[in-house]
PDB file of N, CA and C in Angstrom:
ATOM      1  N   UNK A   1      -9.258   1.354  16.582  1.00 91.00           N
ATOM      2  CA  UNK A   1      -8.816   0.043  16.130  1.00 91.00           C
ATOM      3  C   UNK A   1      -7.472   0.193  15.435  1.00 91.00           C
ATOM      4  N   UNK A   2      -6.325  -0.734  15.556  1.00 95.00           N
ATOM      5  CA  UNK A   2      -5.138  -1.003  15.138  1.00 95.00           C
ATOM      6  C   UNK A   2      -4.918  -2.024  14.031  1.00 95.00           C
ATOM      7  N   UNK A   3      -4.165  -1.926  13.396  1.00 97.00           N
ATOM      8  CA  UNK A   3      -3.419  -3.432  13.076  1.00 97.00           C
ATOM      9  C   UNK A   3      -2.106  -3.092  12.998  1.00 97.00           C
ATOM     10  N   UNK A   4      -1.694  -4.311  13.707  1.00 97.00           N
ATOM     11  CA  UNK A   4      -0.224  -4.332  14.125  1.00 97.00           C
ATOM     12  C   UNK A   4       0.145  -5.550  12.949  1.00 97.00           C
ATOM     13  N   UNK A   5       1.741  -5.522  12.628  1.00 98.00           N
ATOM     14  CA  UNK A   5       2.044  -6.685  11.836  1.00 98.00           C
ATOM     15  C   UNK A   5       3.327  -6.870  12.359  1.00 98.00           C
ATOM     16  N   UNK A   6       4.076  -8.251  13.041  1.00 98.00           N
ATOM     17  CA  UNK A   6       5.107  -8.695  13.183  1.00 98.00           C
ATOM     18  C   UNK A   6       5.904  -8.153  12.378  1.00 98.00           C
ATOM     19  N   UNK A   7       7.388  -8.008  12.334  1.00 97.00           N
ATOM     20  CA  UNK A   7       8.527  -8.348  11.220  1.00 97.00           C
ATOM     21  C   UNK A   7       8.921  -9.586  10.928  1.00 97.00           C
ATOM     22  N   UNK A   8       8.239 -10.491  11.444  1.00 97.00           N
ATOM     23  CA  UNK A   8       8.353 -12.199  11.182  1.00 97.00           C
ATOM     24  C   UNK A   8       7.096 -12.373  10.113  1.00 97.00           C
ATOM     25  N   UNK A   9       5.742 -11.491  10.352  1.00 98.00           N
ATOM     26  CA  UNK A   9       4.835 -11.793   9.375  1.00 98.00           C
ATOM     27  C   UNK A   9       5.176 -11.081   7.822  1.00 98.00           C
ATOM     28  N   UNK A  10       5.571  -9.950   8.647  1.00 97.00           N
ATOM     29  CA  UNK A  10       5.834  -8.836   6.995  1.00 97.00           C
ATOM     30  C   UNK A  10       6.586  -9.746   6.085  1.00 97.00           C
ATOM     31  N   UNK A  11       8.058 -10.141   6.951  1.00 97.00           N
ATOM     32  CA  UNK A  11       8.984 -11.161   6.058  1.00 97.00           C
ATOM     33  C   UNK A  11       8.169 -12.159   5.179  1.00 97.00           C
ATOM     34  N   UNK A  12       7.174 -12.748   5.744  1.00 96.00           N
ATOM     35  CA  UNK A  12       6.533 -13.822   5.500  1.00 96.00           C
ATOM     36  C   UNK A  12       5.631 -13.579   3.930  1.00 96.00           C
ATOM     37  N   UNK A  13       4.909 -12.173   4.113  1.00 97.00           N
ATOM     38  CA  UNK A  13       3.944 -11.831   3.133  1.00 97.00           C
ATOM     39  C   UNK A  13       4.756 -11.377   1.926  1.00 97.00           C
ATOM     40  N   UNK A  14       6.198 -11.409   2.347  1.00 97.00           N
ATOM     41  CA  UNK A  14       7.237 -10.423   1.680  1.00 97.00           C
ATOM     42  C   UNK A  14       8.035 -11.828   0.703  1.00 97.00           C
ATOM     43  N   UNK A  15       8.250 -12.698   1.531  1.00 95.00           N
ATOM     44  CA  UNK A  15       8.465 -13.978   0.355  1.00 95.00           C
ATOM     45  C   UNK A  15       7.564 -15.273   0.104  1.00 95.00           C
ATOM     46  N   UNK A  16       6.546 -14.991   1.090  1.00 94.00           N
ATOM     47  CA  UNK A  16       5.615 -16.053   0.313  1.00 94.00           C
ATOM     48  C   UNK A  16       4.204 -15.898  -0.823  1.00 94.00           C
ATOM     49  N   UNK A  17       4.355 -14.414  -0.329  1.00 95.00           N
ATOM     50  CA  UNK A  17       2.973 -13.626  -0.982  1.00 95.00           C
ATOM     51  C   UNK A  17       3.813 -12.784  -2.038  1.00 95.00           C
ATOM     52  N   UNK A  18       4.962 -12.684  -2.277  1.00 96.00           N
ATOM     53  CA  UNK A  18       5.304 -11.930  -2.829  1.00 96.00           C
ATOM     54  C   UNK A  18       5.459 -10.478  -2.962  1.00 96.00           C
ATOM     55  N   UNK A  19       5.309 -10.147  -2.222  1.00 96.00           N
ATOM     56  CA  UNK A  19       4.184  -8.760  -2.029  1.00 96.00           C
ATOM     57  C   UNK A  19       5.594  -7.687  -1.823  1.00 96.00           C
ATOM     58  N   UNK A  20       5.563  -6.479  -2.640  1.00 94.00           N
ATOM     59  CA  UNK A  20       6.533  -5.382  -2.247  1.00 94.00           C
ATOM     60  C   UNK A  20       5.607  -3.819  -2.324  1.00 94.00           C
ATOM     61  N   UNK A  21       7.102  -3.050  -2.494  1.00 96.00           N
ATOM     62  CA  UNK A  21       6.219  -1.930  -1.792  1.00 96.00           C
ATOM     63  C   UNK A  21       5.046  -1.889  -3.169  1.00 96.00           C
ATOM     64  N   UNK A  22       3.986  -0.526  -2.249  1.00 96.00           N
ATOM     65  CA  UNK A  22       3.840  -0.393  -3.236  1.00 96.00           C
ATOM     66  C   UNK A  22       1.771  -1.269  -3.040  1.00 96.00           C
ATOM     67  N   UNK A  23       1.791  -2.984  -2.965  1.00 97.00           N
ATOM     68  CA  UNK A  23       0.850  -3.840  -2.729  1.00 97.00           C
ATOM     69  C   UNK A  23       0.135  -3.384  -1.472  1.00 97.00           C
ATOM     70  N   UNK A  24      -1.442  -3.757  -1.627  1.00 97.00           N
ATOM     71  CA  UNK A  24      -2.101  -3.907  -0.599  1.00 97.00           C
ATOM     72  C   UNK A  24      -2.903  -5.341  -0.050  1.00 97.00           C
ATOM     73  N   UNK A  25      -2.533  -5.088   1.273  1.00 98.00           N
ATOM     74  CA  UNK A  25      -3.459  -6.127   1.811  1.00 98.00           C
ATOM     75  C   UNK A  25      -4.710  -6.449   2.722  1.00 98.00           C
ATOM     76  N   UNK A  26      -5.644  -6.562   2.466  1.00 97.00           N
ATOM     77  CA  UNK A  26      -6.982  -6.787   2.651  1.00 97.00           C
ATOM     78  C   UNK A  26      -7.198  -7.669   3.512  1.00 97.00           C
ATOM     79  N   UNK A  27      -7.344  -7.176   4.933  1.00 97.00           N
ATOM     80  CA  UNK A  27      -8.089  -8.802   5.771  1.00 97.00           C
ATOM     81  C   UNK A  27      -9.459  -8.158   5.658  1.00 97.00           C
ATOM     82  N   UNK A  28      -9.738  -9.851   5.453  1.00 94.00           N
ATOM     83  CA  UNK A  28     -11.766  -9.612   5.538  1.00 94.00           C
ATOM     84  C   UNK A  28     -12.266 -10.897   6.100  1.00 94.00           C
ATOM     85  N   UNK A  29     -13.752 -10.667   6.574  1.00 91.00           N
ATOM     86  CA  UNK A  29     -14.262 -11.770   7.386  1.00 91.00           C
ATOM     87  C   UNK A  29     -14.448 -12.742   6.133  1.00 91.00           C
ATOM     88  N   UNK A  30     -14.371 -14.202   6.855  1.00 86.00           N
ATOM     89  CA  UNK A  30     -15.295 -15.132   5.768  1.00 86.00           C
ATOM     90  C   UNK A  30     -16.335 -15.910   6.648  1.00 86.00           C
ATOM     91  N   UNK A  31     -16.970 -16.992   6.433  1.00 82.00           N
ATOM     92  CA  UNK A  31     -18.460 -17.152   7.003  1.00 82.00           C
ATOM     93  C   UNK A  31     -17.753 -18.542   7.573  1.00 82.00           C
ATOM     94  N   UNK A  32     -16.745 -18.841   7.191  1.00 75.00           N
ATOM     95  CA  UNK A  32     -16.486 -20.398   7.816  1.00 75.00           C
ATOM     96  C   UNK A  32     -15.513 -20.603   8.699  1.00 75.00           C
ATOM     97  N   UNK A  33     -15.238 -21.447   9.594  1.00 72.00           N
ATOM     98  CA  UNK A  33     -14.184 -21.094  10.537  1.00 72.00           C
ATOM     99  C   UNK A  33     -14.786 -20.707  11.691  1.00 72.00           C
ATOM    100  N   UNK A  34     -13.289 -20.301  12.688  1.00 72.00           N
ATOM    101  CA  UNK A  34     -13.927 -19.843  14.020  1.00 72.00           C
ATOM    102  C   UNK A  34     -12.766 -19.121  14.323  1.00 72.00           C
ATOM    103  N   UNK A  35     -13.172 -18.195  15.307  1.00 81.00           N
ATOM    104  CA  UNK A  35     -12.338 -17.029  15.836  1.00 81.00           C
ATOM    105  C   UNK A  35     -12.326 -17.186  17.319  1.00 81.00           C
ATOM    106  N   UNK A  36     -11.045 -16.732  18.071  1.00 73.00           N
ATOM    107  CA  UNK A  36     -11.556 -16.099  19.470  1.00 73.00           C
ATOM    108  C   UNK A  36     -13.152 -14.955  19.776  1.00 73.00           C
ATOM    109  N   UNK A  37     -12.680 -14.457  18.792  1.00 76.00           N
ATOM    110  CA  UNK A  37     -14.134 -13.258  18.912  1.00 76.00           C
ATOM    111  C   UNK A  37     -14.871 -13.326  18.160  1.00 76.00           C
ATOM    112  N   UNK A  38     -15.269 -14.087  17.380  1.00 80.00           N
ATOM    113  CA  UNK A  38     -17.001 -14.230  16.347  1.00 80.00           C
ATOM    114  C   UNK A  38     -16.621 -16.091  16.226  1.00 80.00           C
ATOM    115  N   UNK A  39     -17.719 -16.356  16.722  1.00 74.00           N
ATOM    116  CA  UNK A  39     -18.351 -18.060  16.690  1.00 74.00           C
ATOM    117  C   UNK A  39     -18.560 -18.150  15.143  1.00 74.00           C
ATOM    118  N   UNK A  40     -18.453 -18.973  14.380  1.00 75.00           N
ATOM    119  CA  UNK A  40     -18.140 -19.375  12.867  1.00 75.00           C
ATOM    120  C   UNK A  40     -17.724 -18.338  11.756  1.00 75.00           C
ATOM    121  N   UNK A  41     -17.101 -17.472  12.163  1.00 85.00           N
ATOM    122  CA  UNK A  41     -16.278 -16.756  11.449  1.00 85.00           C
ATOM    123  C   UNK A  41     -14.979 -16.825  11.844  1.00 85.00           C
ATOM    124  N   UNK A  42     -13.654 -16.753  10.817  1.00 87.00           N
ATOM    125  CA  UNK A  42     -12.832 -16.462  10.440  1.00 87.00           C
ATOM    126  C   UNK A  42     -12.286 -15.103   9.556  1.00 87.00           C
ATOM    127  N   UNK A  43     -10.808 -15.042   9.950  1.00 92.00           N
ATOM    128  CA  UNK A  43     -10.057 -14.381   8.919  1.00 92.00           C
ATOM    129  C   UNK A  43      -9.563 -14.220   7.971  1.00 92.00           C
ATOM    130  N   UNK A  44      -9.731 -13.885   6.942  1.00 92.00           N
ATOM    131  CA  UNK A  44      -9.025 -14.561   6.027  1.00 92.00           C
ATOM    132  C   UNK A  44      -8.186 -12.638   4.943  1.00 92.00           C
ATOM    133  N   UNK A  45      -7.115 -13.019   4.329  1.00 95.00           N
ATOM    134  CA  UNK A  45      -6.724 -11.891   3.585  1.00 95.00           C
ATOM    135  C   UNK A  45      -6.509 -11.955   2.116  1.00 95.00           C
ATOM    136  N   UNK A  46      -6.396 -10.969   1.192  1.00 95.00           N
ATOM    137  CA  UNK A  46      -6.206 -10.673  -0.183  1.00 95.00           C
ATOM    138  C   UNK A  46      -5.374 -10.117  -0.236  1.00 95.00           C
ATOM    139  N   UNK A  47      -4.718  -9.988  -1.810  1.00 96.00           N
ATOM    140  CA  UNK A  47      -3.796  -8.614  -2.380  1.00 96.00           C
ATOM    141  C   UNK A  47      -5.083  -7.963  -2.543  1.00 96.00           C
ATOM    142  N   UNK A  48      -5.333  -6.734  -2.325  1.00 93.00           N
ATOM    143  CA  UNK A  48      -6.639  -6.090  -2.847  1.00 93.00           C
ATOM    144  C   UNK A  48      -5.534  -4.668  -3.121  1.00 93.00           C
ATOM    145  N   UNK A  49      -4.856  -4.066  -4.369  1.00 87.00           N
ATOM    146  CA  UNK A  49      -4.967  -3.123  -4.604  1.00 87.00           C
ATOM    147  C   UNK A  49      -5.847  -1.664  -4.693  1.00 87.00           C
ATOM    148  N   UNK A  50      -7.162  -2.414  -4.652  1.00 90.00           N
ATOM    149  CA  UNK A  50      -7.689  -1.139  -5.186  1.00 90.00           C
ATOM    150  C   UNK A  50      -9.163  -1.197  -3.975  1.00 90.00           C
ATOM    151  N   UNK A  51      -8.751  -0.625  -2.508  1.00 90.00           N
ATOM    152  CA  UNK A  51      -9.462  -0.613  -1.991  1.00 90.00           C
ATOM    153  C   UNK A  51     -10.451   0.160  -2.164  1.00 90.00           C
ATOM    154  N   UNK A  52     -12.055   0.049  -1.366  1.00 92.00           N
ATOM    155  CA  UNK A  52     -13.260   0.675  -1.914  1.00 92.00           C
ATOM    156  C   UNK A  52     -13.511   1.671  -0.406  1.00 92.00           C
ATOM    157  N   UNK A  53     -13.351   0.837   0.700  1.00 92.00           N
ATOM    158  CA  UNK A  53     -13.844   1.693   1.897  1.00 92.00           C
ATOM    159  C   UNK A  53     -12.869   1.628   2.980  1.00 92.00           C
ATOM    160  N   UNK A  54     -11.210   1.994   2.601  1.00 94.00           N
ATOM    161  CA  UNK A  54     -10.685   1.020   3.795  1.00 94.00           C
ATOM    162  C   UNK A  54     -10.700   2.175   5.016  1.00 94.00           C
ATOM    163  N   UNK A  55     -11.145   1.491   6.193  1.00 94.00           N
ATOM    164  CA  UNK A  55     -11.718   2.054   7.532  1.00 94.00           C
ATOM    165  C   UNK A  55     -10.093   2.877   8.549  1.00 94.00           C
ATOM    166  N   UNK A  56      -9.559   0.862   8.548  1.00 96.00           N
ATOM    167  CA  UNK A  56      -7.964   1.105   8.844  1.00 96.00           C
ATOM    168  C   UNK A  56      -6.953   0.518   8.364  1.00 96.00           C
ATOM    169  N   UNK A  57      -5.553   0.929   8.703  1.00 97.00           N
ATOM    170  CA  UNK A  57      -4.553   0.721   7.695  1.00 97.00           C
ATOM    171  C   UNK A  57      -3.778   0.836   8.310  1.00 97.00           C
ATOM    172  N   UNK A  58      -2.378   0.160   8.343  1.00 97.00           N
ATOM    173  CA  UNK A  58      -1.035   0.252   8.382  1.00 97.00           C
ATOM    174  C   UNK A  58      -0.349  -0.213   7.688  1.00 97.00           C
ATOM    175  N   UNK A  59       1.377   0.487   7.439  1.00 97.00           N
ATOM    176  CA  UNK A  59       2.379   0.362   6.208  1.00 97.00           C
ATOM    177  C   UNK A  59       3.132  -0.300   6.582  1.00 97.00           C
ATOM    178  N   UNK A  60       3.610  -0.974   6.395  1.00 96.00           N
ATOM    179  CA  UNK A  60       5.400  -1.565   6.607  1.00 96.00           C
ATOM    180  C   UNK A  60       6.234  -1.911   5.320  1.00 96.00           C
ATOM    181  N   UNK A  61       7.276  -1.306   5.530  1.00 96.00           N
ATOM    182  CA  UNK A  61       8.056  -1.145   4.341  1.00 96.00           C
ATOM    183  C   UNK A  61       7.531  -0.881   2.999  1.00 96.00           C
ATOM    184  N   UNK A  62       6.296   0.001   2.832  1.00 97.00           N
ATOM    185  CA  UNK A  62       5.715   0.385   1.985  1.00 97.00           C
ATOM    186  C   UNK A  62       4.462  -0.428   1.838  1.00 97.00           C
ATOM    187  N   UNK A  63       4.252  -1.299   2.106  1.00 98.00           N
ATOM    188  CA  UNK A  63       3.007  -2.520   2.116  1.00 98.00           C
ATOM    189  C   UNK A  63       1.840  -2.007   2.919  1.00 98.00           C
ATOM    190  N   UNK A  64       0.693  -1.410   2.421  1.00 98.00           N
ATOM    191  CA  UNK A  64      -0.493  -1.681   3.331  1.00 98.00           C
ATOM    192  C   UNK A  64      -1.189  -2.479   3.247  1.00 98.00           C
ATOM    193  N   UNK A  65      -1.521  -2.891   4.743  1.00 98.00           N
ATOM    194  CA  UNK A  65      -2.435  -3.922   5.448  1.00 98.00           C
ATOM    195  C   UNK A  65      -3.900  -2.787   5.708  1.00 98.00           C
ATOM    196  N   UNK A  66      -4.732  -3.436   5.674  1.00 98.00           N
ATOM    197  CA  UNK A  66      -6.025  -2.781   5.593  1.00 98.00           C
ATOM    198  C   UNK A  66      -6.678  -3.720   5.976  1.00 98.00           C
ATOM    199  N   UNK A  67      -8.410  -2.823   6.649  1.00 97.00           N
ATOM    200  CA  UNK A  67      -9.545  -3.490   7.030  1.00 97.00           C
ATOM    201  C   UNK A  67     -10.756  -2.431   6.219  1.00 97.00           C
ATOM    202  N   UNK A  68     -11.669  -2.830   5.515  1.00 96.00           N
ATOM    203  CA  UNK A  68     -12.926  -2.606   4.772  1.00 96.00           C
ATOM    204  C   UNK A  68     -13.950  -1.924   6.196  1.00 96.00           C
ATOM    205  N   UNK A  69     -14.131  -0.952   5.900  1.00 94.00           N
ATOM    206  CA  UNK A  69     -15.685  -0.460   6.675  1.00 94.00           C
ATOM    207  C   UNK A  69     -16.845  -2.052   6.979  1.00 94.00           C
ATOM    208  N   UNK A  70     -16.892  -2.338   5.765  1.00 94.00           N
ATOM    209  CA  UNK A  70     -18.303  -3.518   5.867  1.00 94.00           C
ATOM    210  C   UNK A  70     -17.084  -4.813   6.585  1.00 94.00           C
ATOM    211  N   UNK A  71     -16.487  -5.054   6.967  1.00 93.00           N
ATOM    212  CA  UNK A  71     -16.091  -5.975   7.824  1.00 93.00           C
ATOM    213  C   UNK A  71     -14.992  -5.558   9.427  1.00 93.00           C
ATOM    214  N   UNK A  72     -15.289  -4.254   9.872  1.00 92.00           N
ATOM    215  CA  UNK A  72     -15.264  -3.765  10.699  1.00 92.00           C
ATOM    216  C   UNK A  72     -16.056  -4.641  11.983  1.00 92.00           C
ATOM    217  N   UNK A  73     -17.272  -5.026  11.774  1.00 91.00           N
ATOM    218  CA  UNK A  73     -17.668  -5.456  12.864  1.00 91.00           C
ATOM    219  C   UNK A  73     -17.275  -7.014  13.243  1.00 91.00           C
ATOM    220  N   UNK A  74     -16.658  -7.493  12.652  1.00 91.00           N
ATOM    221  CA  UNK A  74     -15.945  -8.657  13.143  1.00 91.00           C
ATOM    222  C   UNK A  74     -14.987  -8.411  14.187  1.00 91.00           C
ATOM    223  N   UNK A  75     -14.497  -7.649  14.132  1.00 90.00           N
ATOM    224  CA  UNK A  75     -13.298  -7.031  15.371  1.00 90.00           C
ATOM    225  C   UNK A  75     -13.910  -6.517  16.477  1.00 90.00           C
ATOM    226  N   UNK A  76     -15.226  -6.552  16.690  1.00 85.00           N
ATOM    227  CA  UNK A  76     -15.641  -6.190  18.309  1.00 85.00           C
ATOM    228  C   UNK A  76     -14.744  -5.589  19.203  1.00 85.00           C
ATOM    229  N   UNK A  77     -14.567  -4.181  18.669  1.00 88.00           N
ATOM    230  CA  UNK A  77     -13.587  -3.979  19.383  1.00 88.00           C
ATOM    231  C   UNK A  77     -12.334  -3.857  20.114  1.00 88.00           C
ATOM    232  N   UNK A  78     -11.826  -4.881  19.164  1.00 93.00           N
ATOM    233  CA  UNK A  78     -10.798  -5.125  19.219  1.00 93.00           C
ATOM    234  C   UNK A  78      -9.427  -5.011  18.420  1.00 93.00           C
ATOM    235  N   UNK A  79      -7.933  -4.838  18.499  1.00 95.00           N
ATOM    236  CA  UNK A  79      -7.574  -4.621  17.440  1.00 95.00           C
ATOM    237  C   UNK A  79      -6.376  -5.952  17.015  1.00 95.00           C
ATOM    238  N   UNK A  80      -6.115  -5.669  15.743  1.00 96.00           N
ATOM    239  CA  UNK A  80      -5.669  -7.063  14.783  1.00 96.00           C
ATOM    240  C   UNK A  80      -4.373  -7.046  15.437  1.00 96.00           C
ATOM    241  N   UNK A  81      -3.563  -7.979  15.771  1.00 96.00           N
ATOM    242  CA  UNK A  81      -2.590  -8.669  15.570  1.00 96.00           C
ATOM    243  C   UNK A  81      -1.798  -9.676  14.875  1.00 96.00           C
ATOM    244  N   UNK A  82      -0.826  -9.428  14.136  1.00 97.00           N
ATOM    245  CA  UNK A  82      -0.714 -10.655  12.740  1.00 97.00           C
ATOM    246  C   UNK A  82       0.934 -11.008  13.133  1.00 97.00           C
ATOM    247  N   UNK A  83       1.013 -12.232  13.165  1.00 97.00           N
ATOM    248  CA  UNK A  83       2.472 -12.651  13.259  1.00 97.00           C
ATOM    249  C   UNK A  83       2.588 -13.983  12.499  1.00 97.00           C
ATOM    250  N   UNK A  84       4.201 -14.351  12.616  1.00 96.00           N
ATOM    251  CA  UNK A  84       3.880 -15.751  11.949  1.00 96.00           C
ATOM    252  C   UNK A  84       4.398 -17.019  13.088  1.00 96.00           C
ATOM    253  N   UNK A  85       4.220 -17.996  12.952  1.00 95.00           N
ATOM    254  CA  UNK A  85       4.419 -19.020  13.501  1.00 95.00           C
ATOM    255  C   UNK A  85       5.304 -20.267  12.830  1.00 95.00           C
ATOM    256  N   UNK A  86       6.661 -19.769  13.013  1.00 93.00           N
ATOM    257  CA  UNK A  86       7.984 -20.669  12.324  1.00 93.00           C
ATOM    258  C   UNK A  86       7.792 -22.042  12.491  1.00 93.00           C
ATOM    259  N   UNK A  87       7.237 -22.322  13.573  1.00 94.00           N
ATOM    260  CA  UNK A  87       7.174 -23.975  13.918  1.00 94.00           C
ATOM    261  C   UNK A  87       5.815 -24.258  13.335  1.00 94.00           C
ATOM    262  N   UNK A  88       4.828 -24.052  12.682  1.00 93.00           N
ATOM    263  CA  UNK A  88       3.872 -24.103  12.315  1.00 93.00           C
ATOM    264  C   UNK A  88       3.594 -23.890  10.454  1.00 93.00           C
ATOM    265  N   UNK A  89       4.474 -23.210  10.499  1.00 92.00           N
ATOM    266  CA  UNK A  89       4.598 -22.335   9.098  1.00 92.00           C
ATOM    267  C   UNK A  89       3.343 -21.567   8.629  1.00 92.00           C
ATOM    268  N   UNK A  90       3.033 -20.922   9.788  1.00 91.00           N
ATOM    269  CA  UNK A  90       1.607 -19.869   9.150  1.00 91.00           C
ATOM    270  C   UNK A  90       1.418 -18.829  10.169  1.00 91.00           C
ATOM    271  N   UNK A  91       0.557 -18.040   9.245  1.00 94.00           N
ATOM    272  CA  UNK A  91       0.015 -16.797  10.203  1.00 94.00           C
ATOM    273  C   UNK A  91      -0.756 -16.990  11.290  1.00 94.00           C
ATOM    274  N   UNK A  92      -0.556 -16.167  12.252  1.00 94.00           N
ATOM    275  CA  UNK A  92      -1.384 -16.370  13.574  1.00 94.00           C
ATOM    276  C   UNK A  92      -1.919 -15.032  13.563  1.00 94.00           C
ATOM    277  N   UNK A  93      -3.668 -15.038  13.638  1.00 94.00           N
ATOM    278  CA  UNK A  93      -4.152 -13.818  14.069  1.00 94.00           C
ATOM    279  C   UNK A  93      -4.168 -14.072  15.585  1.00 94.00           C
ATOM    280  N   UNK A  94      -4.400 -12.588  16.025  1.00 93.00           N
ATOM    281  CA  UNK A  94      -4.625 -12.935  18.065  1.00 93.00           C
ATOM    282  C   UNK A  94      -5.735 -11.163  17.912  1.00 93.00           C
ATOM    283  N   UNK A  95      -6.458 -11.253  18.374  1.00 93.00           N
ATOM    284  CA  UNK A  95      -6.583 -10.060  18.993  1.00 93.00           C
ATOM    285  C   UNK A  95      -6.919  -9.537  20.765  1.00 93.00           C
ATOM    286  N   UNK A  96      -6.625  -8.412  20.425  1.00 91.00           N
ATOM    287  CA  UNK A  96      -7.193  -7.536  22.321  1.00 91.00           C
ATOM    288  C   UNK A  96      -7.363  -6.520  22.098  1.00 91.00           C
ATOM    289  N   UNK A  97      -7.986  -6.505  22.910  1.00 88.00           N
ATOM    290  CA  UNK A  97      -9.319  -5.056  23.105  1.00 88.00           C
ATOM    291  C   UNK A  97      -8.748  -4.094  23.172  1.00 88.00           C
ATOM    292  N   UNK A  98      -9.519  -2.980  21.955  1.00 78.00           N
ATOM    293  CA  UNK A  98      -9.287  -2.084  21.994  1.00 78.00           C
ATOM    294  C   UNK A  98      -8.995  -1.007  23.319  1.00 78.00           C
ATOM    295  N   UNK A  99      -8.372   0.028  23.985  1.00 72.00           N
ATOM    296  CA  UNK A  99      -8.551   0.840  24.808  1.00 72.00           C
ATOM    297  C   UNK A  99      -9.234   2.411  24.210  1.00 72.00           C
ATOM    298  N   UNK A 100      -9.888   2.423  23.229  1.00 57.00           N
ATOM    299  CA  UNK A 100     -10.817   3.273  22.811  1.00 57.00           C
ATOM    300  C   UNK A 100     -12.065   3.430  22.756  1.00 57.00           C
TER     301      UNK A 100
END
């Protein structure tokens, strides 16, 4: 499993979240919502500095993005994609299947 992050999203987490090096960020499932891949679940993310189990991870410009062991199985396999959407003004998750 991956997570990939745009340079349109990083920018994004970088002046709307504030976030520099250094911060972490936490996607985790929540129970409401809907996904391409889990029926009433959603995505949702934190600053979570002080992770407990993180499974996977990637940096950009010092910033990690992270996923928790206990919400691993929301991703069926699949891995994260995060970008932003200028005409929209928000994040877009997408995912596709893992090749592992």
């Amino acid at each position: 499993m991956e997570i990939n992050i745009s340079n349109a999203a990083l920018k994004w987490f970088q002046e709307e979240v504030e976030l520099k090096k250094g911060d972490k960020v936490r996607f985790y499932t929540q129970i409401y919502g809907s996904s391409p891949i889990q029926e009433n679940f959603s995505l949702a993310f934190t600053v979570d500095n002080d992770p407990i189990d993180m499974y996977v991870n990637t940096e950009s410009e010092g910033i990690t993005f992270f996923i928790e062991e206990t919400d691993l199985w929301f991703f069926n396999g699949h891995n994260l994609h995060v970008d932003y959407n200028q005409q929209k003004d928000e994040l877009e998750f997408s995912y596709k299947k893992s090749s592992d």
